[in-house]
Short mmCIF file of C-alpha atoms in Angstrom, two decimals:
data_model
loop_
_atom_site.label_atom_id
_atom_site.label_comp_id
_atom_site.label_asym_id
_atom_site.label_seq_id
_atom_site.Cartn_x
_atom_site.Cartn_y
_atom_site.Cartn_z
CA GLU A 515 55.57 99.00 90.79
CA LEU A 516 57.17 98.33 94.17
CA LEU A 517 60.60 98.22 92.49
CA LEU A 518 60.06 101.75 91.16
CA GLN A 519 58.98 103.08 94.53
CA LYS A 520 61.35 101.16 96.80
CA THR A 521 64.56 100.77 94.82
CA GLU A 522 66.57 101.56 97.94
CA LEU A 523 64.89 98.67 99.79
CA PHE A 524 65.93 96.18 97.10
CA PHE A 525 69.47 97.52 97.31
CA GLY A 526 69.48 97.24 101.10
CA LEU A 527 68.40 93.60 101.06
CA TYR A 528 70.88 92.86 98.26
CA ALA A 529 73.87 94.50 99.94
CA LEU A 530 73.11 93.18 103.44
CA GLY A 531 72.49 89.66 102.15
CA PHE A 532 75.63 89.34 100.08
CA GLY A 533 77.68 91.37 102.58
CA CYS A 534 76.77 89.13 105.53
CA LEU A 535 77.38 86.03 103.39
CA LEU A 536 80.89 87.26 102.58
CA ILE A 537 81.63 88.08 106.23
CA LEU A 538 80.61 84.57 107.28
CA TYR A 539 82.56 82.97 104.46
CA ILE A 540 85.78 84.95 104.97
CA GLY A 541 85.64 84.30 108.69
CA PRO A 542 88.17 85.62 111.22
CA ARG A 543 91.01 86.34 108.81
CA TYR A 544 92.47 89.28 106.88
CA ASN A 545 91.45 88.96 103.27
CA THR A 546 91.68 92.28 101.47
CA TRP A 547 94.00 95.14 100.56
CA ASP A 548 96.01 96.16 103.66
CA GLU A 549 93.34 94.73 105.96
CA ASP A 550 95.98 94.00 108.59
CA THR A 551 96.74 97.74 108.84
CA HIS A 552 93.06 98.66 108.85
CA PHE A 553 92.40 96.20 111.67
CA ARG A 554 95.33 97.61 113.63
CA ASN A 555 93.65 101.03 113.57
CA VAL A 556 90.27 99.59 114.50
CA TYR A 557 91.80 97.68 117.42
CA ALA A 558 93.61 100.80 118.65
CA ILE A 559 90.46 102.95 118.49
CA ALA A 560 88.53 100.26 120.38
CA SER A 561 91.14 100.41 123.19
CA ASN A 562 91.78 102.83 126.02
CA GLN A 563 94.91 104.91 126.56
CA GLU A 564 96.81 101.63 126.74
CA ILE A 565 96.39 99.17 123.86
CA ASP A 566 96.45 95.63 125.25
CA TRP A 567 97.36 93.32 122.39
CA SER A 568 96.24 89.73 122.65
CA ASN A 569 98.14 87.01 120.79
CA ALA A 570 95.25 86.65 118.35
CA ALA A 571 95.02 90.37 117.59
CA TRP A 572 98.78 90.69 117.17
CA LYS A 573 98.96 87.71 114.81
CA MET A 574 96.11 89.25 112.81
CA TYR A 575 97.97 92.55 112.53
CA GLN A 576 101.29 90.88 111.67
CA LYS A 577 99.62 88.55 109.13
CA TYR A 578 100.93 85.42 110.82
CA LEU A 579 97.77 83.37 110.26
CA PRO A 580 97.49 80.49 107.78
CA ASP A 581 94.76 80.33 105.16
CA PHE A 582 92.12 77.61 105.26
CA ASN A 583 90.98 75.33 102.44
CA THR A 584 88.19 73.32 104.06
CA LYS A 585 85.43 73.82 106.60
CA ALA A 586 87.40 71.79 109.12
CA GLU A 587 90.49 74.00 108.72
CA LYS A 588 88.34 77.10 109.10
CA ALA A 589 86.92 75.73 112.36
CA MET A 590 90.45 74.94 113.59
CA LEU A 591 91.54 78.52 112.83
CA LYS A 592 88.58 79.94 114.75
CA ASN A 593 89.28 77.74 117.76
CA TYR A 594 92.94 78.73 117.73
CA LEU A 595 92.12 82.45 117.58
CA ASN A 596 89.56 82.14 120.36
CA GLU A 597 92.20 80.53 122.59
CA GLN A 598 94.85 83.11 121.71
CA GLY A 599 92.35 85.94 122.09
CA THR A 600 92.57 85.58 125.87
CA VAL A 601 96.40 85.41 125.99
CA PHE A 602 98.16 88.74 126.59
CA HIS A 603 100.96 89.57 124.14
CA HIS A 604 102.12 93.09 124.97
CA ALA A 605 100.83 96.62 125.61
CA GLU A 606 101.32 99.94 123.82
CA ASN A 607 100.58 103.46 124.99
CA ARG A 608 98.62 105.77 122.72
CA ASP A 609 99.97 109.27 122.35
CA SER A 610 96.48 110.72 122.56
CA LEU A 611 92.84 109.64 122.60
CA PHE A 612 92.13 112.30 119.97
CA LEU A 613 91.33 110.72 116.61
CA ALA A 614 93.05 112.17 113.57
CA TYR A 615 90.66 113.03 110.76
CA ASN A 616 92.07 110.30 108.48
CA VAL A 617 91.16 107.44 110.89
CA ARG A 618 87.64 108.53 111.86
CA GLY A 619 86.21 106.31 109.15
CA TYR A 620 87.07 103.32 111.36
CA LEU A 621 84.70 104.42 114.16
CA PRO A 622 81.69 102.26 113.17
CA MET A 623 83.90 99.17 112.93
CA ALA A 624 85.69 99.96 116.19
CA PHE A 625 82.39 100.48 118.00
CA LEU A 626 80.95 97.10 116.99
CA PHE A 627 84.25 95.30 117.58
CA LEU A 628 84.37 96.78 121.09
CA PHE A 629 80.70 95.91 121.64
CA GLY A 630 81.47 92.32 120.70
CA LYS A 631 84.34 92.16 123.18
CA LYS A 632 82.34 93.75 125.99
CA THR A 633 79.40 91.37 125.52
CA GLY A 634 81.59 88.29 125.85
CA MET A 635 82.00 87.28 122.23
CA SER A 636 84.98 85.14 121.32
CA PHE A 637 87.79 86.90 119.45
CA SER A 638 86.82 85.40 116.09
CA ASP A 639 83.15 86.37 116.51
CA ALA A 640 84.04 89.89 117.66
CA TYR A 641 86.38 90.23 114.69
CA MET A 642 83.60 89.33 112.26
CA PHE A 643 81.03 91.40 114.18
CA GLY A 644 83.20 94.51 113.85
CA LYS A 645 82.97 94.31 110.05
CA LEU A 646 79.23 94.90 110.34
CA GLY A 647 80.00 98.49 111.34
CA ASN A 648 81.45 99.03 107.87
CA LEU A 649 78.62 97.14 106.15
CA PHE A 650 75.78 98.87 108.02
CA LEU A 651 77.17 102.36 107.37
CA TYR A 652 77.65 101.64 103.66
CA VAL A 653 74.15 100.17 103.27
CA PHE A 654 72.45 102.98 105.21
CA LEU A 655 74.16 105.86 103.40
CA CYS A 656 73.72 104.31 99.94
CA MET A 657 70.06 103.51 100.64
CA LEU A 658 69.57 107.14 101.64
CA ALA A 659 71.31 108.35 98.46
CA ILE A 660 69.21 106.07 96.24
CA LYS A 661 66.00 107.10 97.99
CA ILE A 662 66.47 110.86 97.80
CA VAL A 663 68.17 111.31 94.41
CA LYS A 664 65.81 112.64 91.74
CA PHE A 665 67.87 111.81 88.66
CA ARG A 666 69.72 108.70 87.48
CA LYS A 667 68.51 106.66 90.43
CA MET A 668 69.49 103.37 88.80
CA ILE A 669 73.02 104.62 88.18
CA PHE A 670 73.43 105.27 91.91
CA ALA A 671 71.96 101.85 92.70
CA SER A 672 74.00 99.92 90.12
CA VAL A 673 77.33 101.50 91.13
CA ALA A 674 76.60 100.77 94.80
CA MET A 675 75.77 97.16 93.85
CA LEU A 676 79.01 96.41 92.01
CA PRO A 677 80.61 93.27 93.50
CA THR A 678 83.84 95.06 94.46
CA VAL A 679 81.86 97.74 96.30
CA VAL A 680 79.79 95.17 98.22
CA TYR A 681 82.96 93.24 99.03
CA GLN A 682 84.62 96.37 100.44
CA GLY A 683 81.64 96.67 102.78
CA ALA A 684 82.32 93.21 104.21
CA VAL A 685 85.95 93.73 105.31
CA TYR A 686 88.01 96.05 107.49
CA THR A 687 88.69 99.10 105.34
CA TYR A 688 87.74 102.77 105.11
CA ASP A 689 87.20 102.56 101.33
CA ASN A 690 83.45 102.08 101.59
CA VAL A 691 83.19 104.84 104.16
CA VAL A 692 84.74 107.13 101.56
CA PHE A 693 82.51 105.72 98.80
CA SER A 694 79.26 105.99 100.79
CA PHE A 695 79.68 109.57 101.98
CA LEU A 696 80.73 110.73 98.51
CA ILE A 697 77.80 109.04 96.75
CA LEU A 698 75.37 110.56 99.27
CA GLY A 699 76.96 113.97 98.80
CA ILE A 700 76.67 113.66 95.01
CA ALA A 701 72.97 112.70 95.34
CA LEU A 702 72.32 115.80 97.47
CA TRP A 703 74.35 117.94 95.07
CA ILE A 704 72.53 116.85 91.90
CA ASN A 705 69.17 117.44 93.61
CA GLU A 706 70.20 120.95 94.60
CA LEU A 707 71.74 121.66 91.19
CA SER A 708 68.55 120.62 89.43
CA SER A 709 66.18 122.43 91.79
CA LYS A 710 64.63 125.69 90.63
CA GLU A 711 64.40 126.93 94.21
CA MET A 712 66.86 129.34 95.77
CA ILE A 713 69.90 127.74 97.32
CA ASN A 714 69.12 126.03 100.63
CA ARG A 715 71.77 126.51 103.33
CA LYS A 716 70.91 123.35 105.25
CA ARG A 717 71.15 121.21 102.14
CA VAL A 718 74.45 122.85 101.16
CA ILE A 719 75.87 122.19 104.62
CA GLY A 720 74.79 118.56 104.24
CA ILE A 721 76.58 118.33 100.87
CA ILE A 722 79.75 119.86 102.30
CA CYS A 723 79.72 117.53 105.33
CA CYS A 724 79.33 114.46 103.10
CA PHE A 725 82.17 115.58 100.84
CA LEU A 726 84.42 116.37 103.81
CA PHE A 727 83.72 113.08 105.61
CA GLY A 728 84.23 111.23 102.34
CA SER A 729 87.60 112.91 101.80
CA PHE A 730 88.98 112.64 105.33
CA SER A 731 90.53 109.20 104.82
CA LYS A 732 91.56 109.81 101.19
CA ALA A 733 92.36 113.44 100.47
CA VAL A 734 92.56 112.79 96.72
CA TYR A 735 88.79 113.19 96.47
CA ILE A 736 88.80 116.72 97.91
CA PRO A 737 88.11 118.35 94.48
CA VAL A 738 84.47 117.14 94.73
CA LEU A 739 83.97 120.28 96.83
CA LEU A 740 84.36 122.28 93.62
CA LEU A 741 81.07 120.82 92.36
CA LEU A 742 79.40 123.43 94.56
CA LEU A 743 80.77 126.13 92.26
CA LEU A 744 78.48 124.86 89.48
CA PHE A 745 75.27 126.26 90.96
CA SER A 746 73.65 128.71 88.53
CA LYS A 747 73.35 132.42 89.30
CA GLU A 748 69.55 132.06 89.46
CA LYS A 749 69.90 130.17 92.75
CA PHE A 750 71.34 133.22 94.52
CA ASN A 751 69.65 136.42 95.63
CA SER A 752 72.44 138.60 94.25
CA LYS A 753 75.81 138.57 92.55
CA ARG A 754 77.35 139.48 95.89
CA GLU A 755 75.85 136.42 97.59
CA ARG A 756 77.06 134.14 94.82
CA TYR A 757 80.52 135.73 94.91
CA PHE A 758 80.99 135.17 98.65
CA PHE A 759 79.55 131.65 98.41
CA ASN A 760 82.05 130.68 95.72
CA ILE A 761 84.93 132.33 97.58
CA GLY A 762 83.99 130.34 100.70
CA ILE A 763 83.94 127.05 98.77
CA ILE A 764 87.32 127.79 97.17
CA CYS A 765 88.84 128.66 100.56
CA LEU A 766 87.45 125.46 102.08
CA PHE A 767 88.84 123.47 99.15
CA LEU A 768 92.29 125.04 99.55
CA LEU A 769 92.21 124.46 103.30
CA MET A 770 91.42 120.76 102.83
CA LEU A 771 93.95 120.45 100.02
CA SER A 772 96.59 121.89 102.32
CA THR A 773 96.30 118.79 104.52
CA PHE A 774 97.50 116.86 101.48
CA ILE A 775 100.20 119.26 100.28
CA LEU A 776 101.59 121.32 103.19
CA PRO A 777 103.15 118.40 105.14
CA THR A 778 105.02 117.43 101.98
CA LEU A 779 106.20 120.98 101.28
CA ASN A 780 107.28 121.38 104.90
CA SER A 781 109.34 118.18 104.62
CA VAL A 782 110.95 119.50 101.44
CA ALA A 783 111.89 122.69 103.26
CA THR A 784 113.28 120.85 106.29
CA GLY A 785 115.01 118.10 104.28
CA ASN A 786 113.05 115.25 105.85
CA LEU A 787 113.66 112.67 103.13
CA SER A 788 111.78 109.87 104.89
CA PHE A 789 108.45 111.71 105.06
CA GLY A 790 105.51 109.82 103.54
CA ALA A 791 107.57 106.94 102.19
CA ASP A 792 105.68 103.67 101.80
CA SER A 793 107.66 100.67 103.01
CA ARG A 794 105.80 98.46 100.50
CA GLY A 795 107.09 100.50 97.60
CA GLY A 796 110.82 99.89 98.01
CA GLU A 797 113.19 102.87 97.91
CA THR A 798 110.50 105.54 98.07
CA SER A 799 110.60 109.12 99.29
CA VAL A 800 107.88 111.70 98.83
CA VAL A 801 110.36 114.54 99.17
CA LEU A 802 112.91 113.19 96.66
CA GLN A 803 110.13 112.26 94.24
CA LEU A 804 108.69 115.76 94.43
CA LEU A 805 112.10 117.31 93.83
CA SER A 806 112.55 115.00 90.85
CA MET A 807 109.20 116.18 89.44
CA ILE A 808 110.20 119.83 89.87
CA HIS A 809 113.52 119.26 88.10
CA HIS A 810 111.88 117.39 85.19
CA PRO A 811 108.48 119.09 84.61
CA VAL A 812 108.02 118.10 80.95
CA SER A 813 108.87 114.44 81.58
CA THR A 814 106.55 114.44 84.59
CA VAL A 815 103.60 115.72 82.55
CA ARG A 816 104.28 113.14 79.83
CA LEU A 817 104.50 110.39 82.44
CA PHE A 818 101.16 111.27 84.05
CA LEU A 819 99.30 111.53 80.74
CA LYS A 820 100.76 108.21 79.58
CA GLU A 821 99.90 106.39 82.79
CA ILE A 822 96.42 107.83 83.31
CA PHE A 823 95.19 107.05 79.80
CA SER A 824 96.86 103.65 79.34
CA PHE A 825 94.20 101.69 81.33
CA ASP A 826 96.42 98.59 81.39
CA ASN A 827 98.71 99.16 84.36
CA PHE A 828 96.37 99.03 87.34
CA ARG A 829 97.98 97.17 90.19
CA ASN A 830 95.79 94.65 91.98
CA LEU A 831 97.71 92.55 94.47
CA GLY A 832 101.29 93.09 93.36
CA TYR A 833 101.94 89.96 91.32
CA ALA A 834 101.98 89.53 87.55
CA GLU A 835 98.89 87.35 87.26
CA ALA A 836 96.75 90.03 88.88
CA ASP A 837 98.46 92.96 87.18
CA ASN A 838 97.52 91.60 83.75
CA VAL A 839 93.79 91.30 84.46
CA ASN A 840 91.50 93.56 82.40
CA TRP A 841 90.87 96.94 84.09
CA ILE A 842 87.07 96.54 84.07
CA ASN A 843 87.41 93.24 85.96
CA LEU A 844 89.65 94.93 88.52
CA LEU A 845 87.15 97.78 88.83
CA GLY A 846 83.97 95.86 89.49
CA LEU A 847 84.54 92.09 89.65
CA ASN A 848 87.52 92.05 91.99
CA LEU A 849 87.35 90.41 95.46
CA ALA A 850 91.00 90.93 96.47
CA THR A 851 92.68 87.70 97.57
CA LEU A 852 89.53 85.71 96.76
CA GLY A 853 90.28 86.46 93.12
CA THR A 854 88.86 88.25 90.09
CA LEU A 855 86.36 86.93 87.58
CA LYS A 856 87.58 85.93 84.12
CA GLU A 857 87.89 88.57 81.42
CA LYS A 858 84.79 87.42 79.51
CA TRP A 859 82.64 88.54 82.43
CA GLY A 860 84.45 91.88 82.51
CA SER A 861 83.60 92.42 78.84
CA LEU A 862 79.95 91.69 79.62
CA LEU A 863 80.05 94.13 82.57
CA LEU A 864 81.55 96.81 80.33
CA ILE A 865 78.70 96.40 77.85
CA PHE A 866 76.20 96.52 80.71
CA LEU A 867 77.69 99.70 82.21
CA SER A 868 77.89 101.32 78.76
CA PHE A 869 74.16 100.66 78.41
CA LEU A 870 73.54 102.27 81.80
CA PHE A 871 75.89 105.22 81.42
CA GLY A 872 75.20 106.06 77.78
CA THR A 873 71.42 105.70 77.48
CA SER A 874 68.31 106.64 79.40
CA PRO A 875 64.86 105.07 79.59
CA GLU A 876 62.17 106.76 77.52
CA ASN A 877 60.70 109.91 79.07
CA GLU A 878 63.41 110.05 81.74
CA GLU A 879 63.43 113.47 83.37
CA GLU A 880 66.28 115.66 82.17
CA SER A 881 68.59 117.17 84.75
CA LEU A 882 70.36 120.50 84.46
CA VAL A 883 73.68 118.92 83.44
CA GLY A 884 74.18 120.50 80.04
CA ILE A 885 77.30 120.57 77.86
CA LYS A 886 78.93 123.38 79.84
CA ARG A 887 78.45 121.62 83.16
CA LYS A 888 79.60 118.32 81.71
CA ILE A 889 82.88 119.97 80.74
CA GLN A 890 83.18 121.49 84.22
CA ILE A 891 82.48 118.13 85.88
CA GLY A 892 85.04 116.56 83.54
CA VAL A 893 87.69 119.03 84.71
CA ILE A 894 86.95 118.22 88.35
CA LEU A 895 87.10 114.49 87.58
CA PHE A 896 90.48 114.93 85.92
CA MET A 897 91.74 116.77 89.02
CA ILE A 898 90.68 113.84 91.21
CA VAL A 899 92.24 111.28 88.87
CA GLY A 900 95.44 113.34 88.75
CA LEU A 901 95.61 113.44 92.56
CA ILE A 902 95.09 109.68 92.76
CA TRP A 903 98.03 109.02 90.45
CA MET A 904 100.17 111.73 92.06
CA ALA A 905 99.59 110.29 95.55
CA LEU A 906 100.81 106.86 94.46
CA TYR A 907 103.71 108.30 92.47
CA LEU A 908 104.92 110.27 95.47
CA SER A 909 104.51 107.64 98.16
CA PHE A 910 104.64 104.26 96.45
CA THR A 911 106.83 104.57 93.34
CA VAL A 912 110.62 104.35 93.44
CA VAL A 913 112.18 107.78 93.00
CA GLY A 914 112.75 108.74 89.36
CA GLU A 915 111.01 105.71 87.85
CA PHE A 916 109.19 106.46 84.60
CA SER A 917 106.01 104.63 85.61
CA ILE A 918 103.53 104.91 88.46
CA LYS A 919 103.05 101.95 90.80
CA GLY A 920 100.24 101.10 93.16
CA VAL A 921 97.18 102.65 91.49
CA GLN A 922 94.21 100.28 91.63
CA ALA A 923 91.14 100.46 89.43
CA ARG A 924 88.86 100.43 92.49
CA TYR A 925 90.07 103.94 93.37
CA TYR A 926 87.76 105.11 90.56
CA LEU A 927 84.64 103.64 92.20
CA PRO A 928 83.69 106.77 94.22
CA ILE A 929 83.64 108.90 91.05
CA LEU A 930 81.78 106.49 88.73
CA VAL A 931 78.47 108.26 89.35
CA LEU A 932 80.02 111.59 88.35
CA ILE A 933 81.38 109.97 85.19
CA SER A 934 77.83 108.91 84.33
CA PHE A 935 76.68 112.53 84.35
CA VAL A 936 79.35 113.33 81.77
CA THR A 937 78.50 110.41 79.48
CA TRP A 938 74.70 110.50 79.81
CA ASN A 939 72.56 112.06 77.11
CA GLN A 940 68.88 111.91 76.24
CA LYS A 941 69.53 111.68 72.51
CA ILE A 942 70.14 107.94 72.95
CA GLN A 943 67.07 106.37 74.57
CA ASN A 944 66.57 102.67 75.06
CA LYS A 945 62.76 102.83 74.59
CA LEU A 946 62.24 100.55 77.58
CA GLU A 947 59.46 101.19 80.03
CA LYS A 948 60.84 102.41 83.31
CA ILE A 949 59.81 99.29 85.22
CA ASN A 950 61.49 97.01 82.66
CA TYR A 951 64.62 99.17 82.74
CA TYR A 952 64.75 98.83 86.54
CA ARG A 953 64.22 95.08 86.35
CA ILE A 954 67.05 94.62 83.84
CA VAL A 955 69.46 96.62 85.99
CA MET A 956 68.60 94.82 89.22
CA ILE A 957 68.72 91.35 87.66
CA GLY A 958 71.98 92.19 85.87
CA MET A 959 73.77 93.40 89.00
CA THR A 960 72.50 90.43 91.00
CA PHE A 961 73.82 88.14 88.27
CA PHE A 962 77.34 89.62 88.47
CA MET A 963 77.34 89.54 92.27
CA GLY A 964 76.14 85.94 92.31
CA LEU A 965 78.88 84.95 89.85
CA CYS A 966 81.55 86.49 92.08
CA VAL A 967 80.31 84.91 95.29
CA TYR A 968 79.86 81.46 93.76
CA ASN A 969 83.03 81.28 91.63
CA LEU A 970 85.44 83.10 93.98
CA ALA A 971 84.12 82.20 97.41
CA LEU A 972 81.76 79.25 97.69
CA LYS A 973 82.95 76.99 94.88
CA PRO A 974 86.74 76.90 95.59
CA LYS A 975 86.62 75.97 99.27
CA LEU A 976 83.18 75.13 100.58
CA PHE A 977 81.72 73.12 97.69
#
């Protein structure tokens, strides 16, 4: 009974427990996708006008630190970083103390990292303490989403409990900031969509804020704003009110989308060929890639359709062994450099998620997501997926190449809940009592998380 009433509490204990365990295990070292760059932004935000780099911080940013294989080596690395954390390396001047919208997701991490420094923590302890800013924000927002959502509560909980999601909460990254705000916004949106009351301005503002904050760091998710166009006419006082509401949402969407498109178009007009190029992607150029797409429209459309629906070309860490891992493993059982679980566990996870996404417990309340809205949500999802692949094609893929590099399966995590609303139907019911359904989901997700932590973290080095 308590599990039915306090699902969010179980999630909070689960995510905090495993998240803190991962932070302690990983220790004071970069361990995930581009964590060196993420830490560089956190360190800069936690500084004044002048960024004073210590030797330890600079080595962390430049990825000059060795890995450890034993407890003794881990202790040696911590001692070394603590010594170098007090040695000045060099200073940089910030152009402005104003934070660009795409780096504001680092604020919780920067605040706790700075707090650790100011309270006399060693560099290694402050480094680990800063990660708690990411973890706490993710846990709080997801707990709130799970608590308030009226439909598909266990879908929200299970997606937030996926091992890759929990792992992203235990490292320096903005990915879980994006995930958490979007999942909270979707919970607020589905409640409002399903409510028979007139549209509530405060709740709508809350939805918009969540979607905007969730899209600041990754503009590819901006189309979630269009979900607000799906409110029925019965929720408005008049056709005029609904018309101006929808016009306002479309204008806001276009304004946010312009932050993604206009800089590129301006660079095309001015001939700035180096704009947006990713140094990790080789001979890349957003401008030249865009011109190539314009000159070959049919081939471009064929390329995107082929890549999006192939499901076998997700890039994990950039080497062949990782690139060939099953997409479902990369989506949910992937702990970056710690590794990915074997494919047999991915197959089991796929069966488990299919059970969750395709069925409902008996007598589950039906939301207002009918066939028409499912199609509309599907269109919005396809827009987001298209932007994800376009972003990586423009900035990461060599100009003119007939494949798209750099797309990772985890980029789909923030939209998994929306996918569940498209796949869900009440015609297929699992006949389980609600309490048993909840127990199966919670035990299943804990099983997958425990497998990841034991096989990828504890077993290889500490046991």
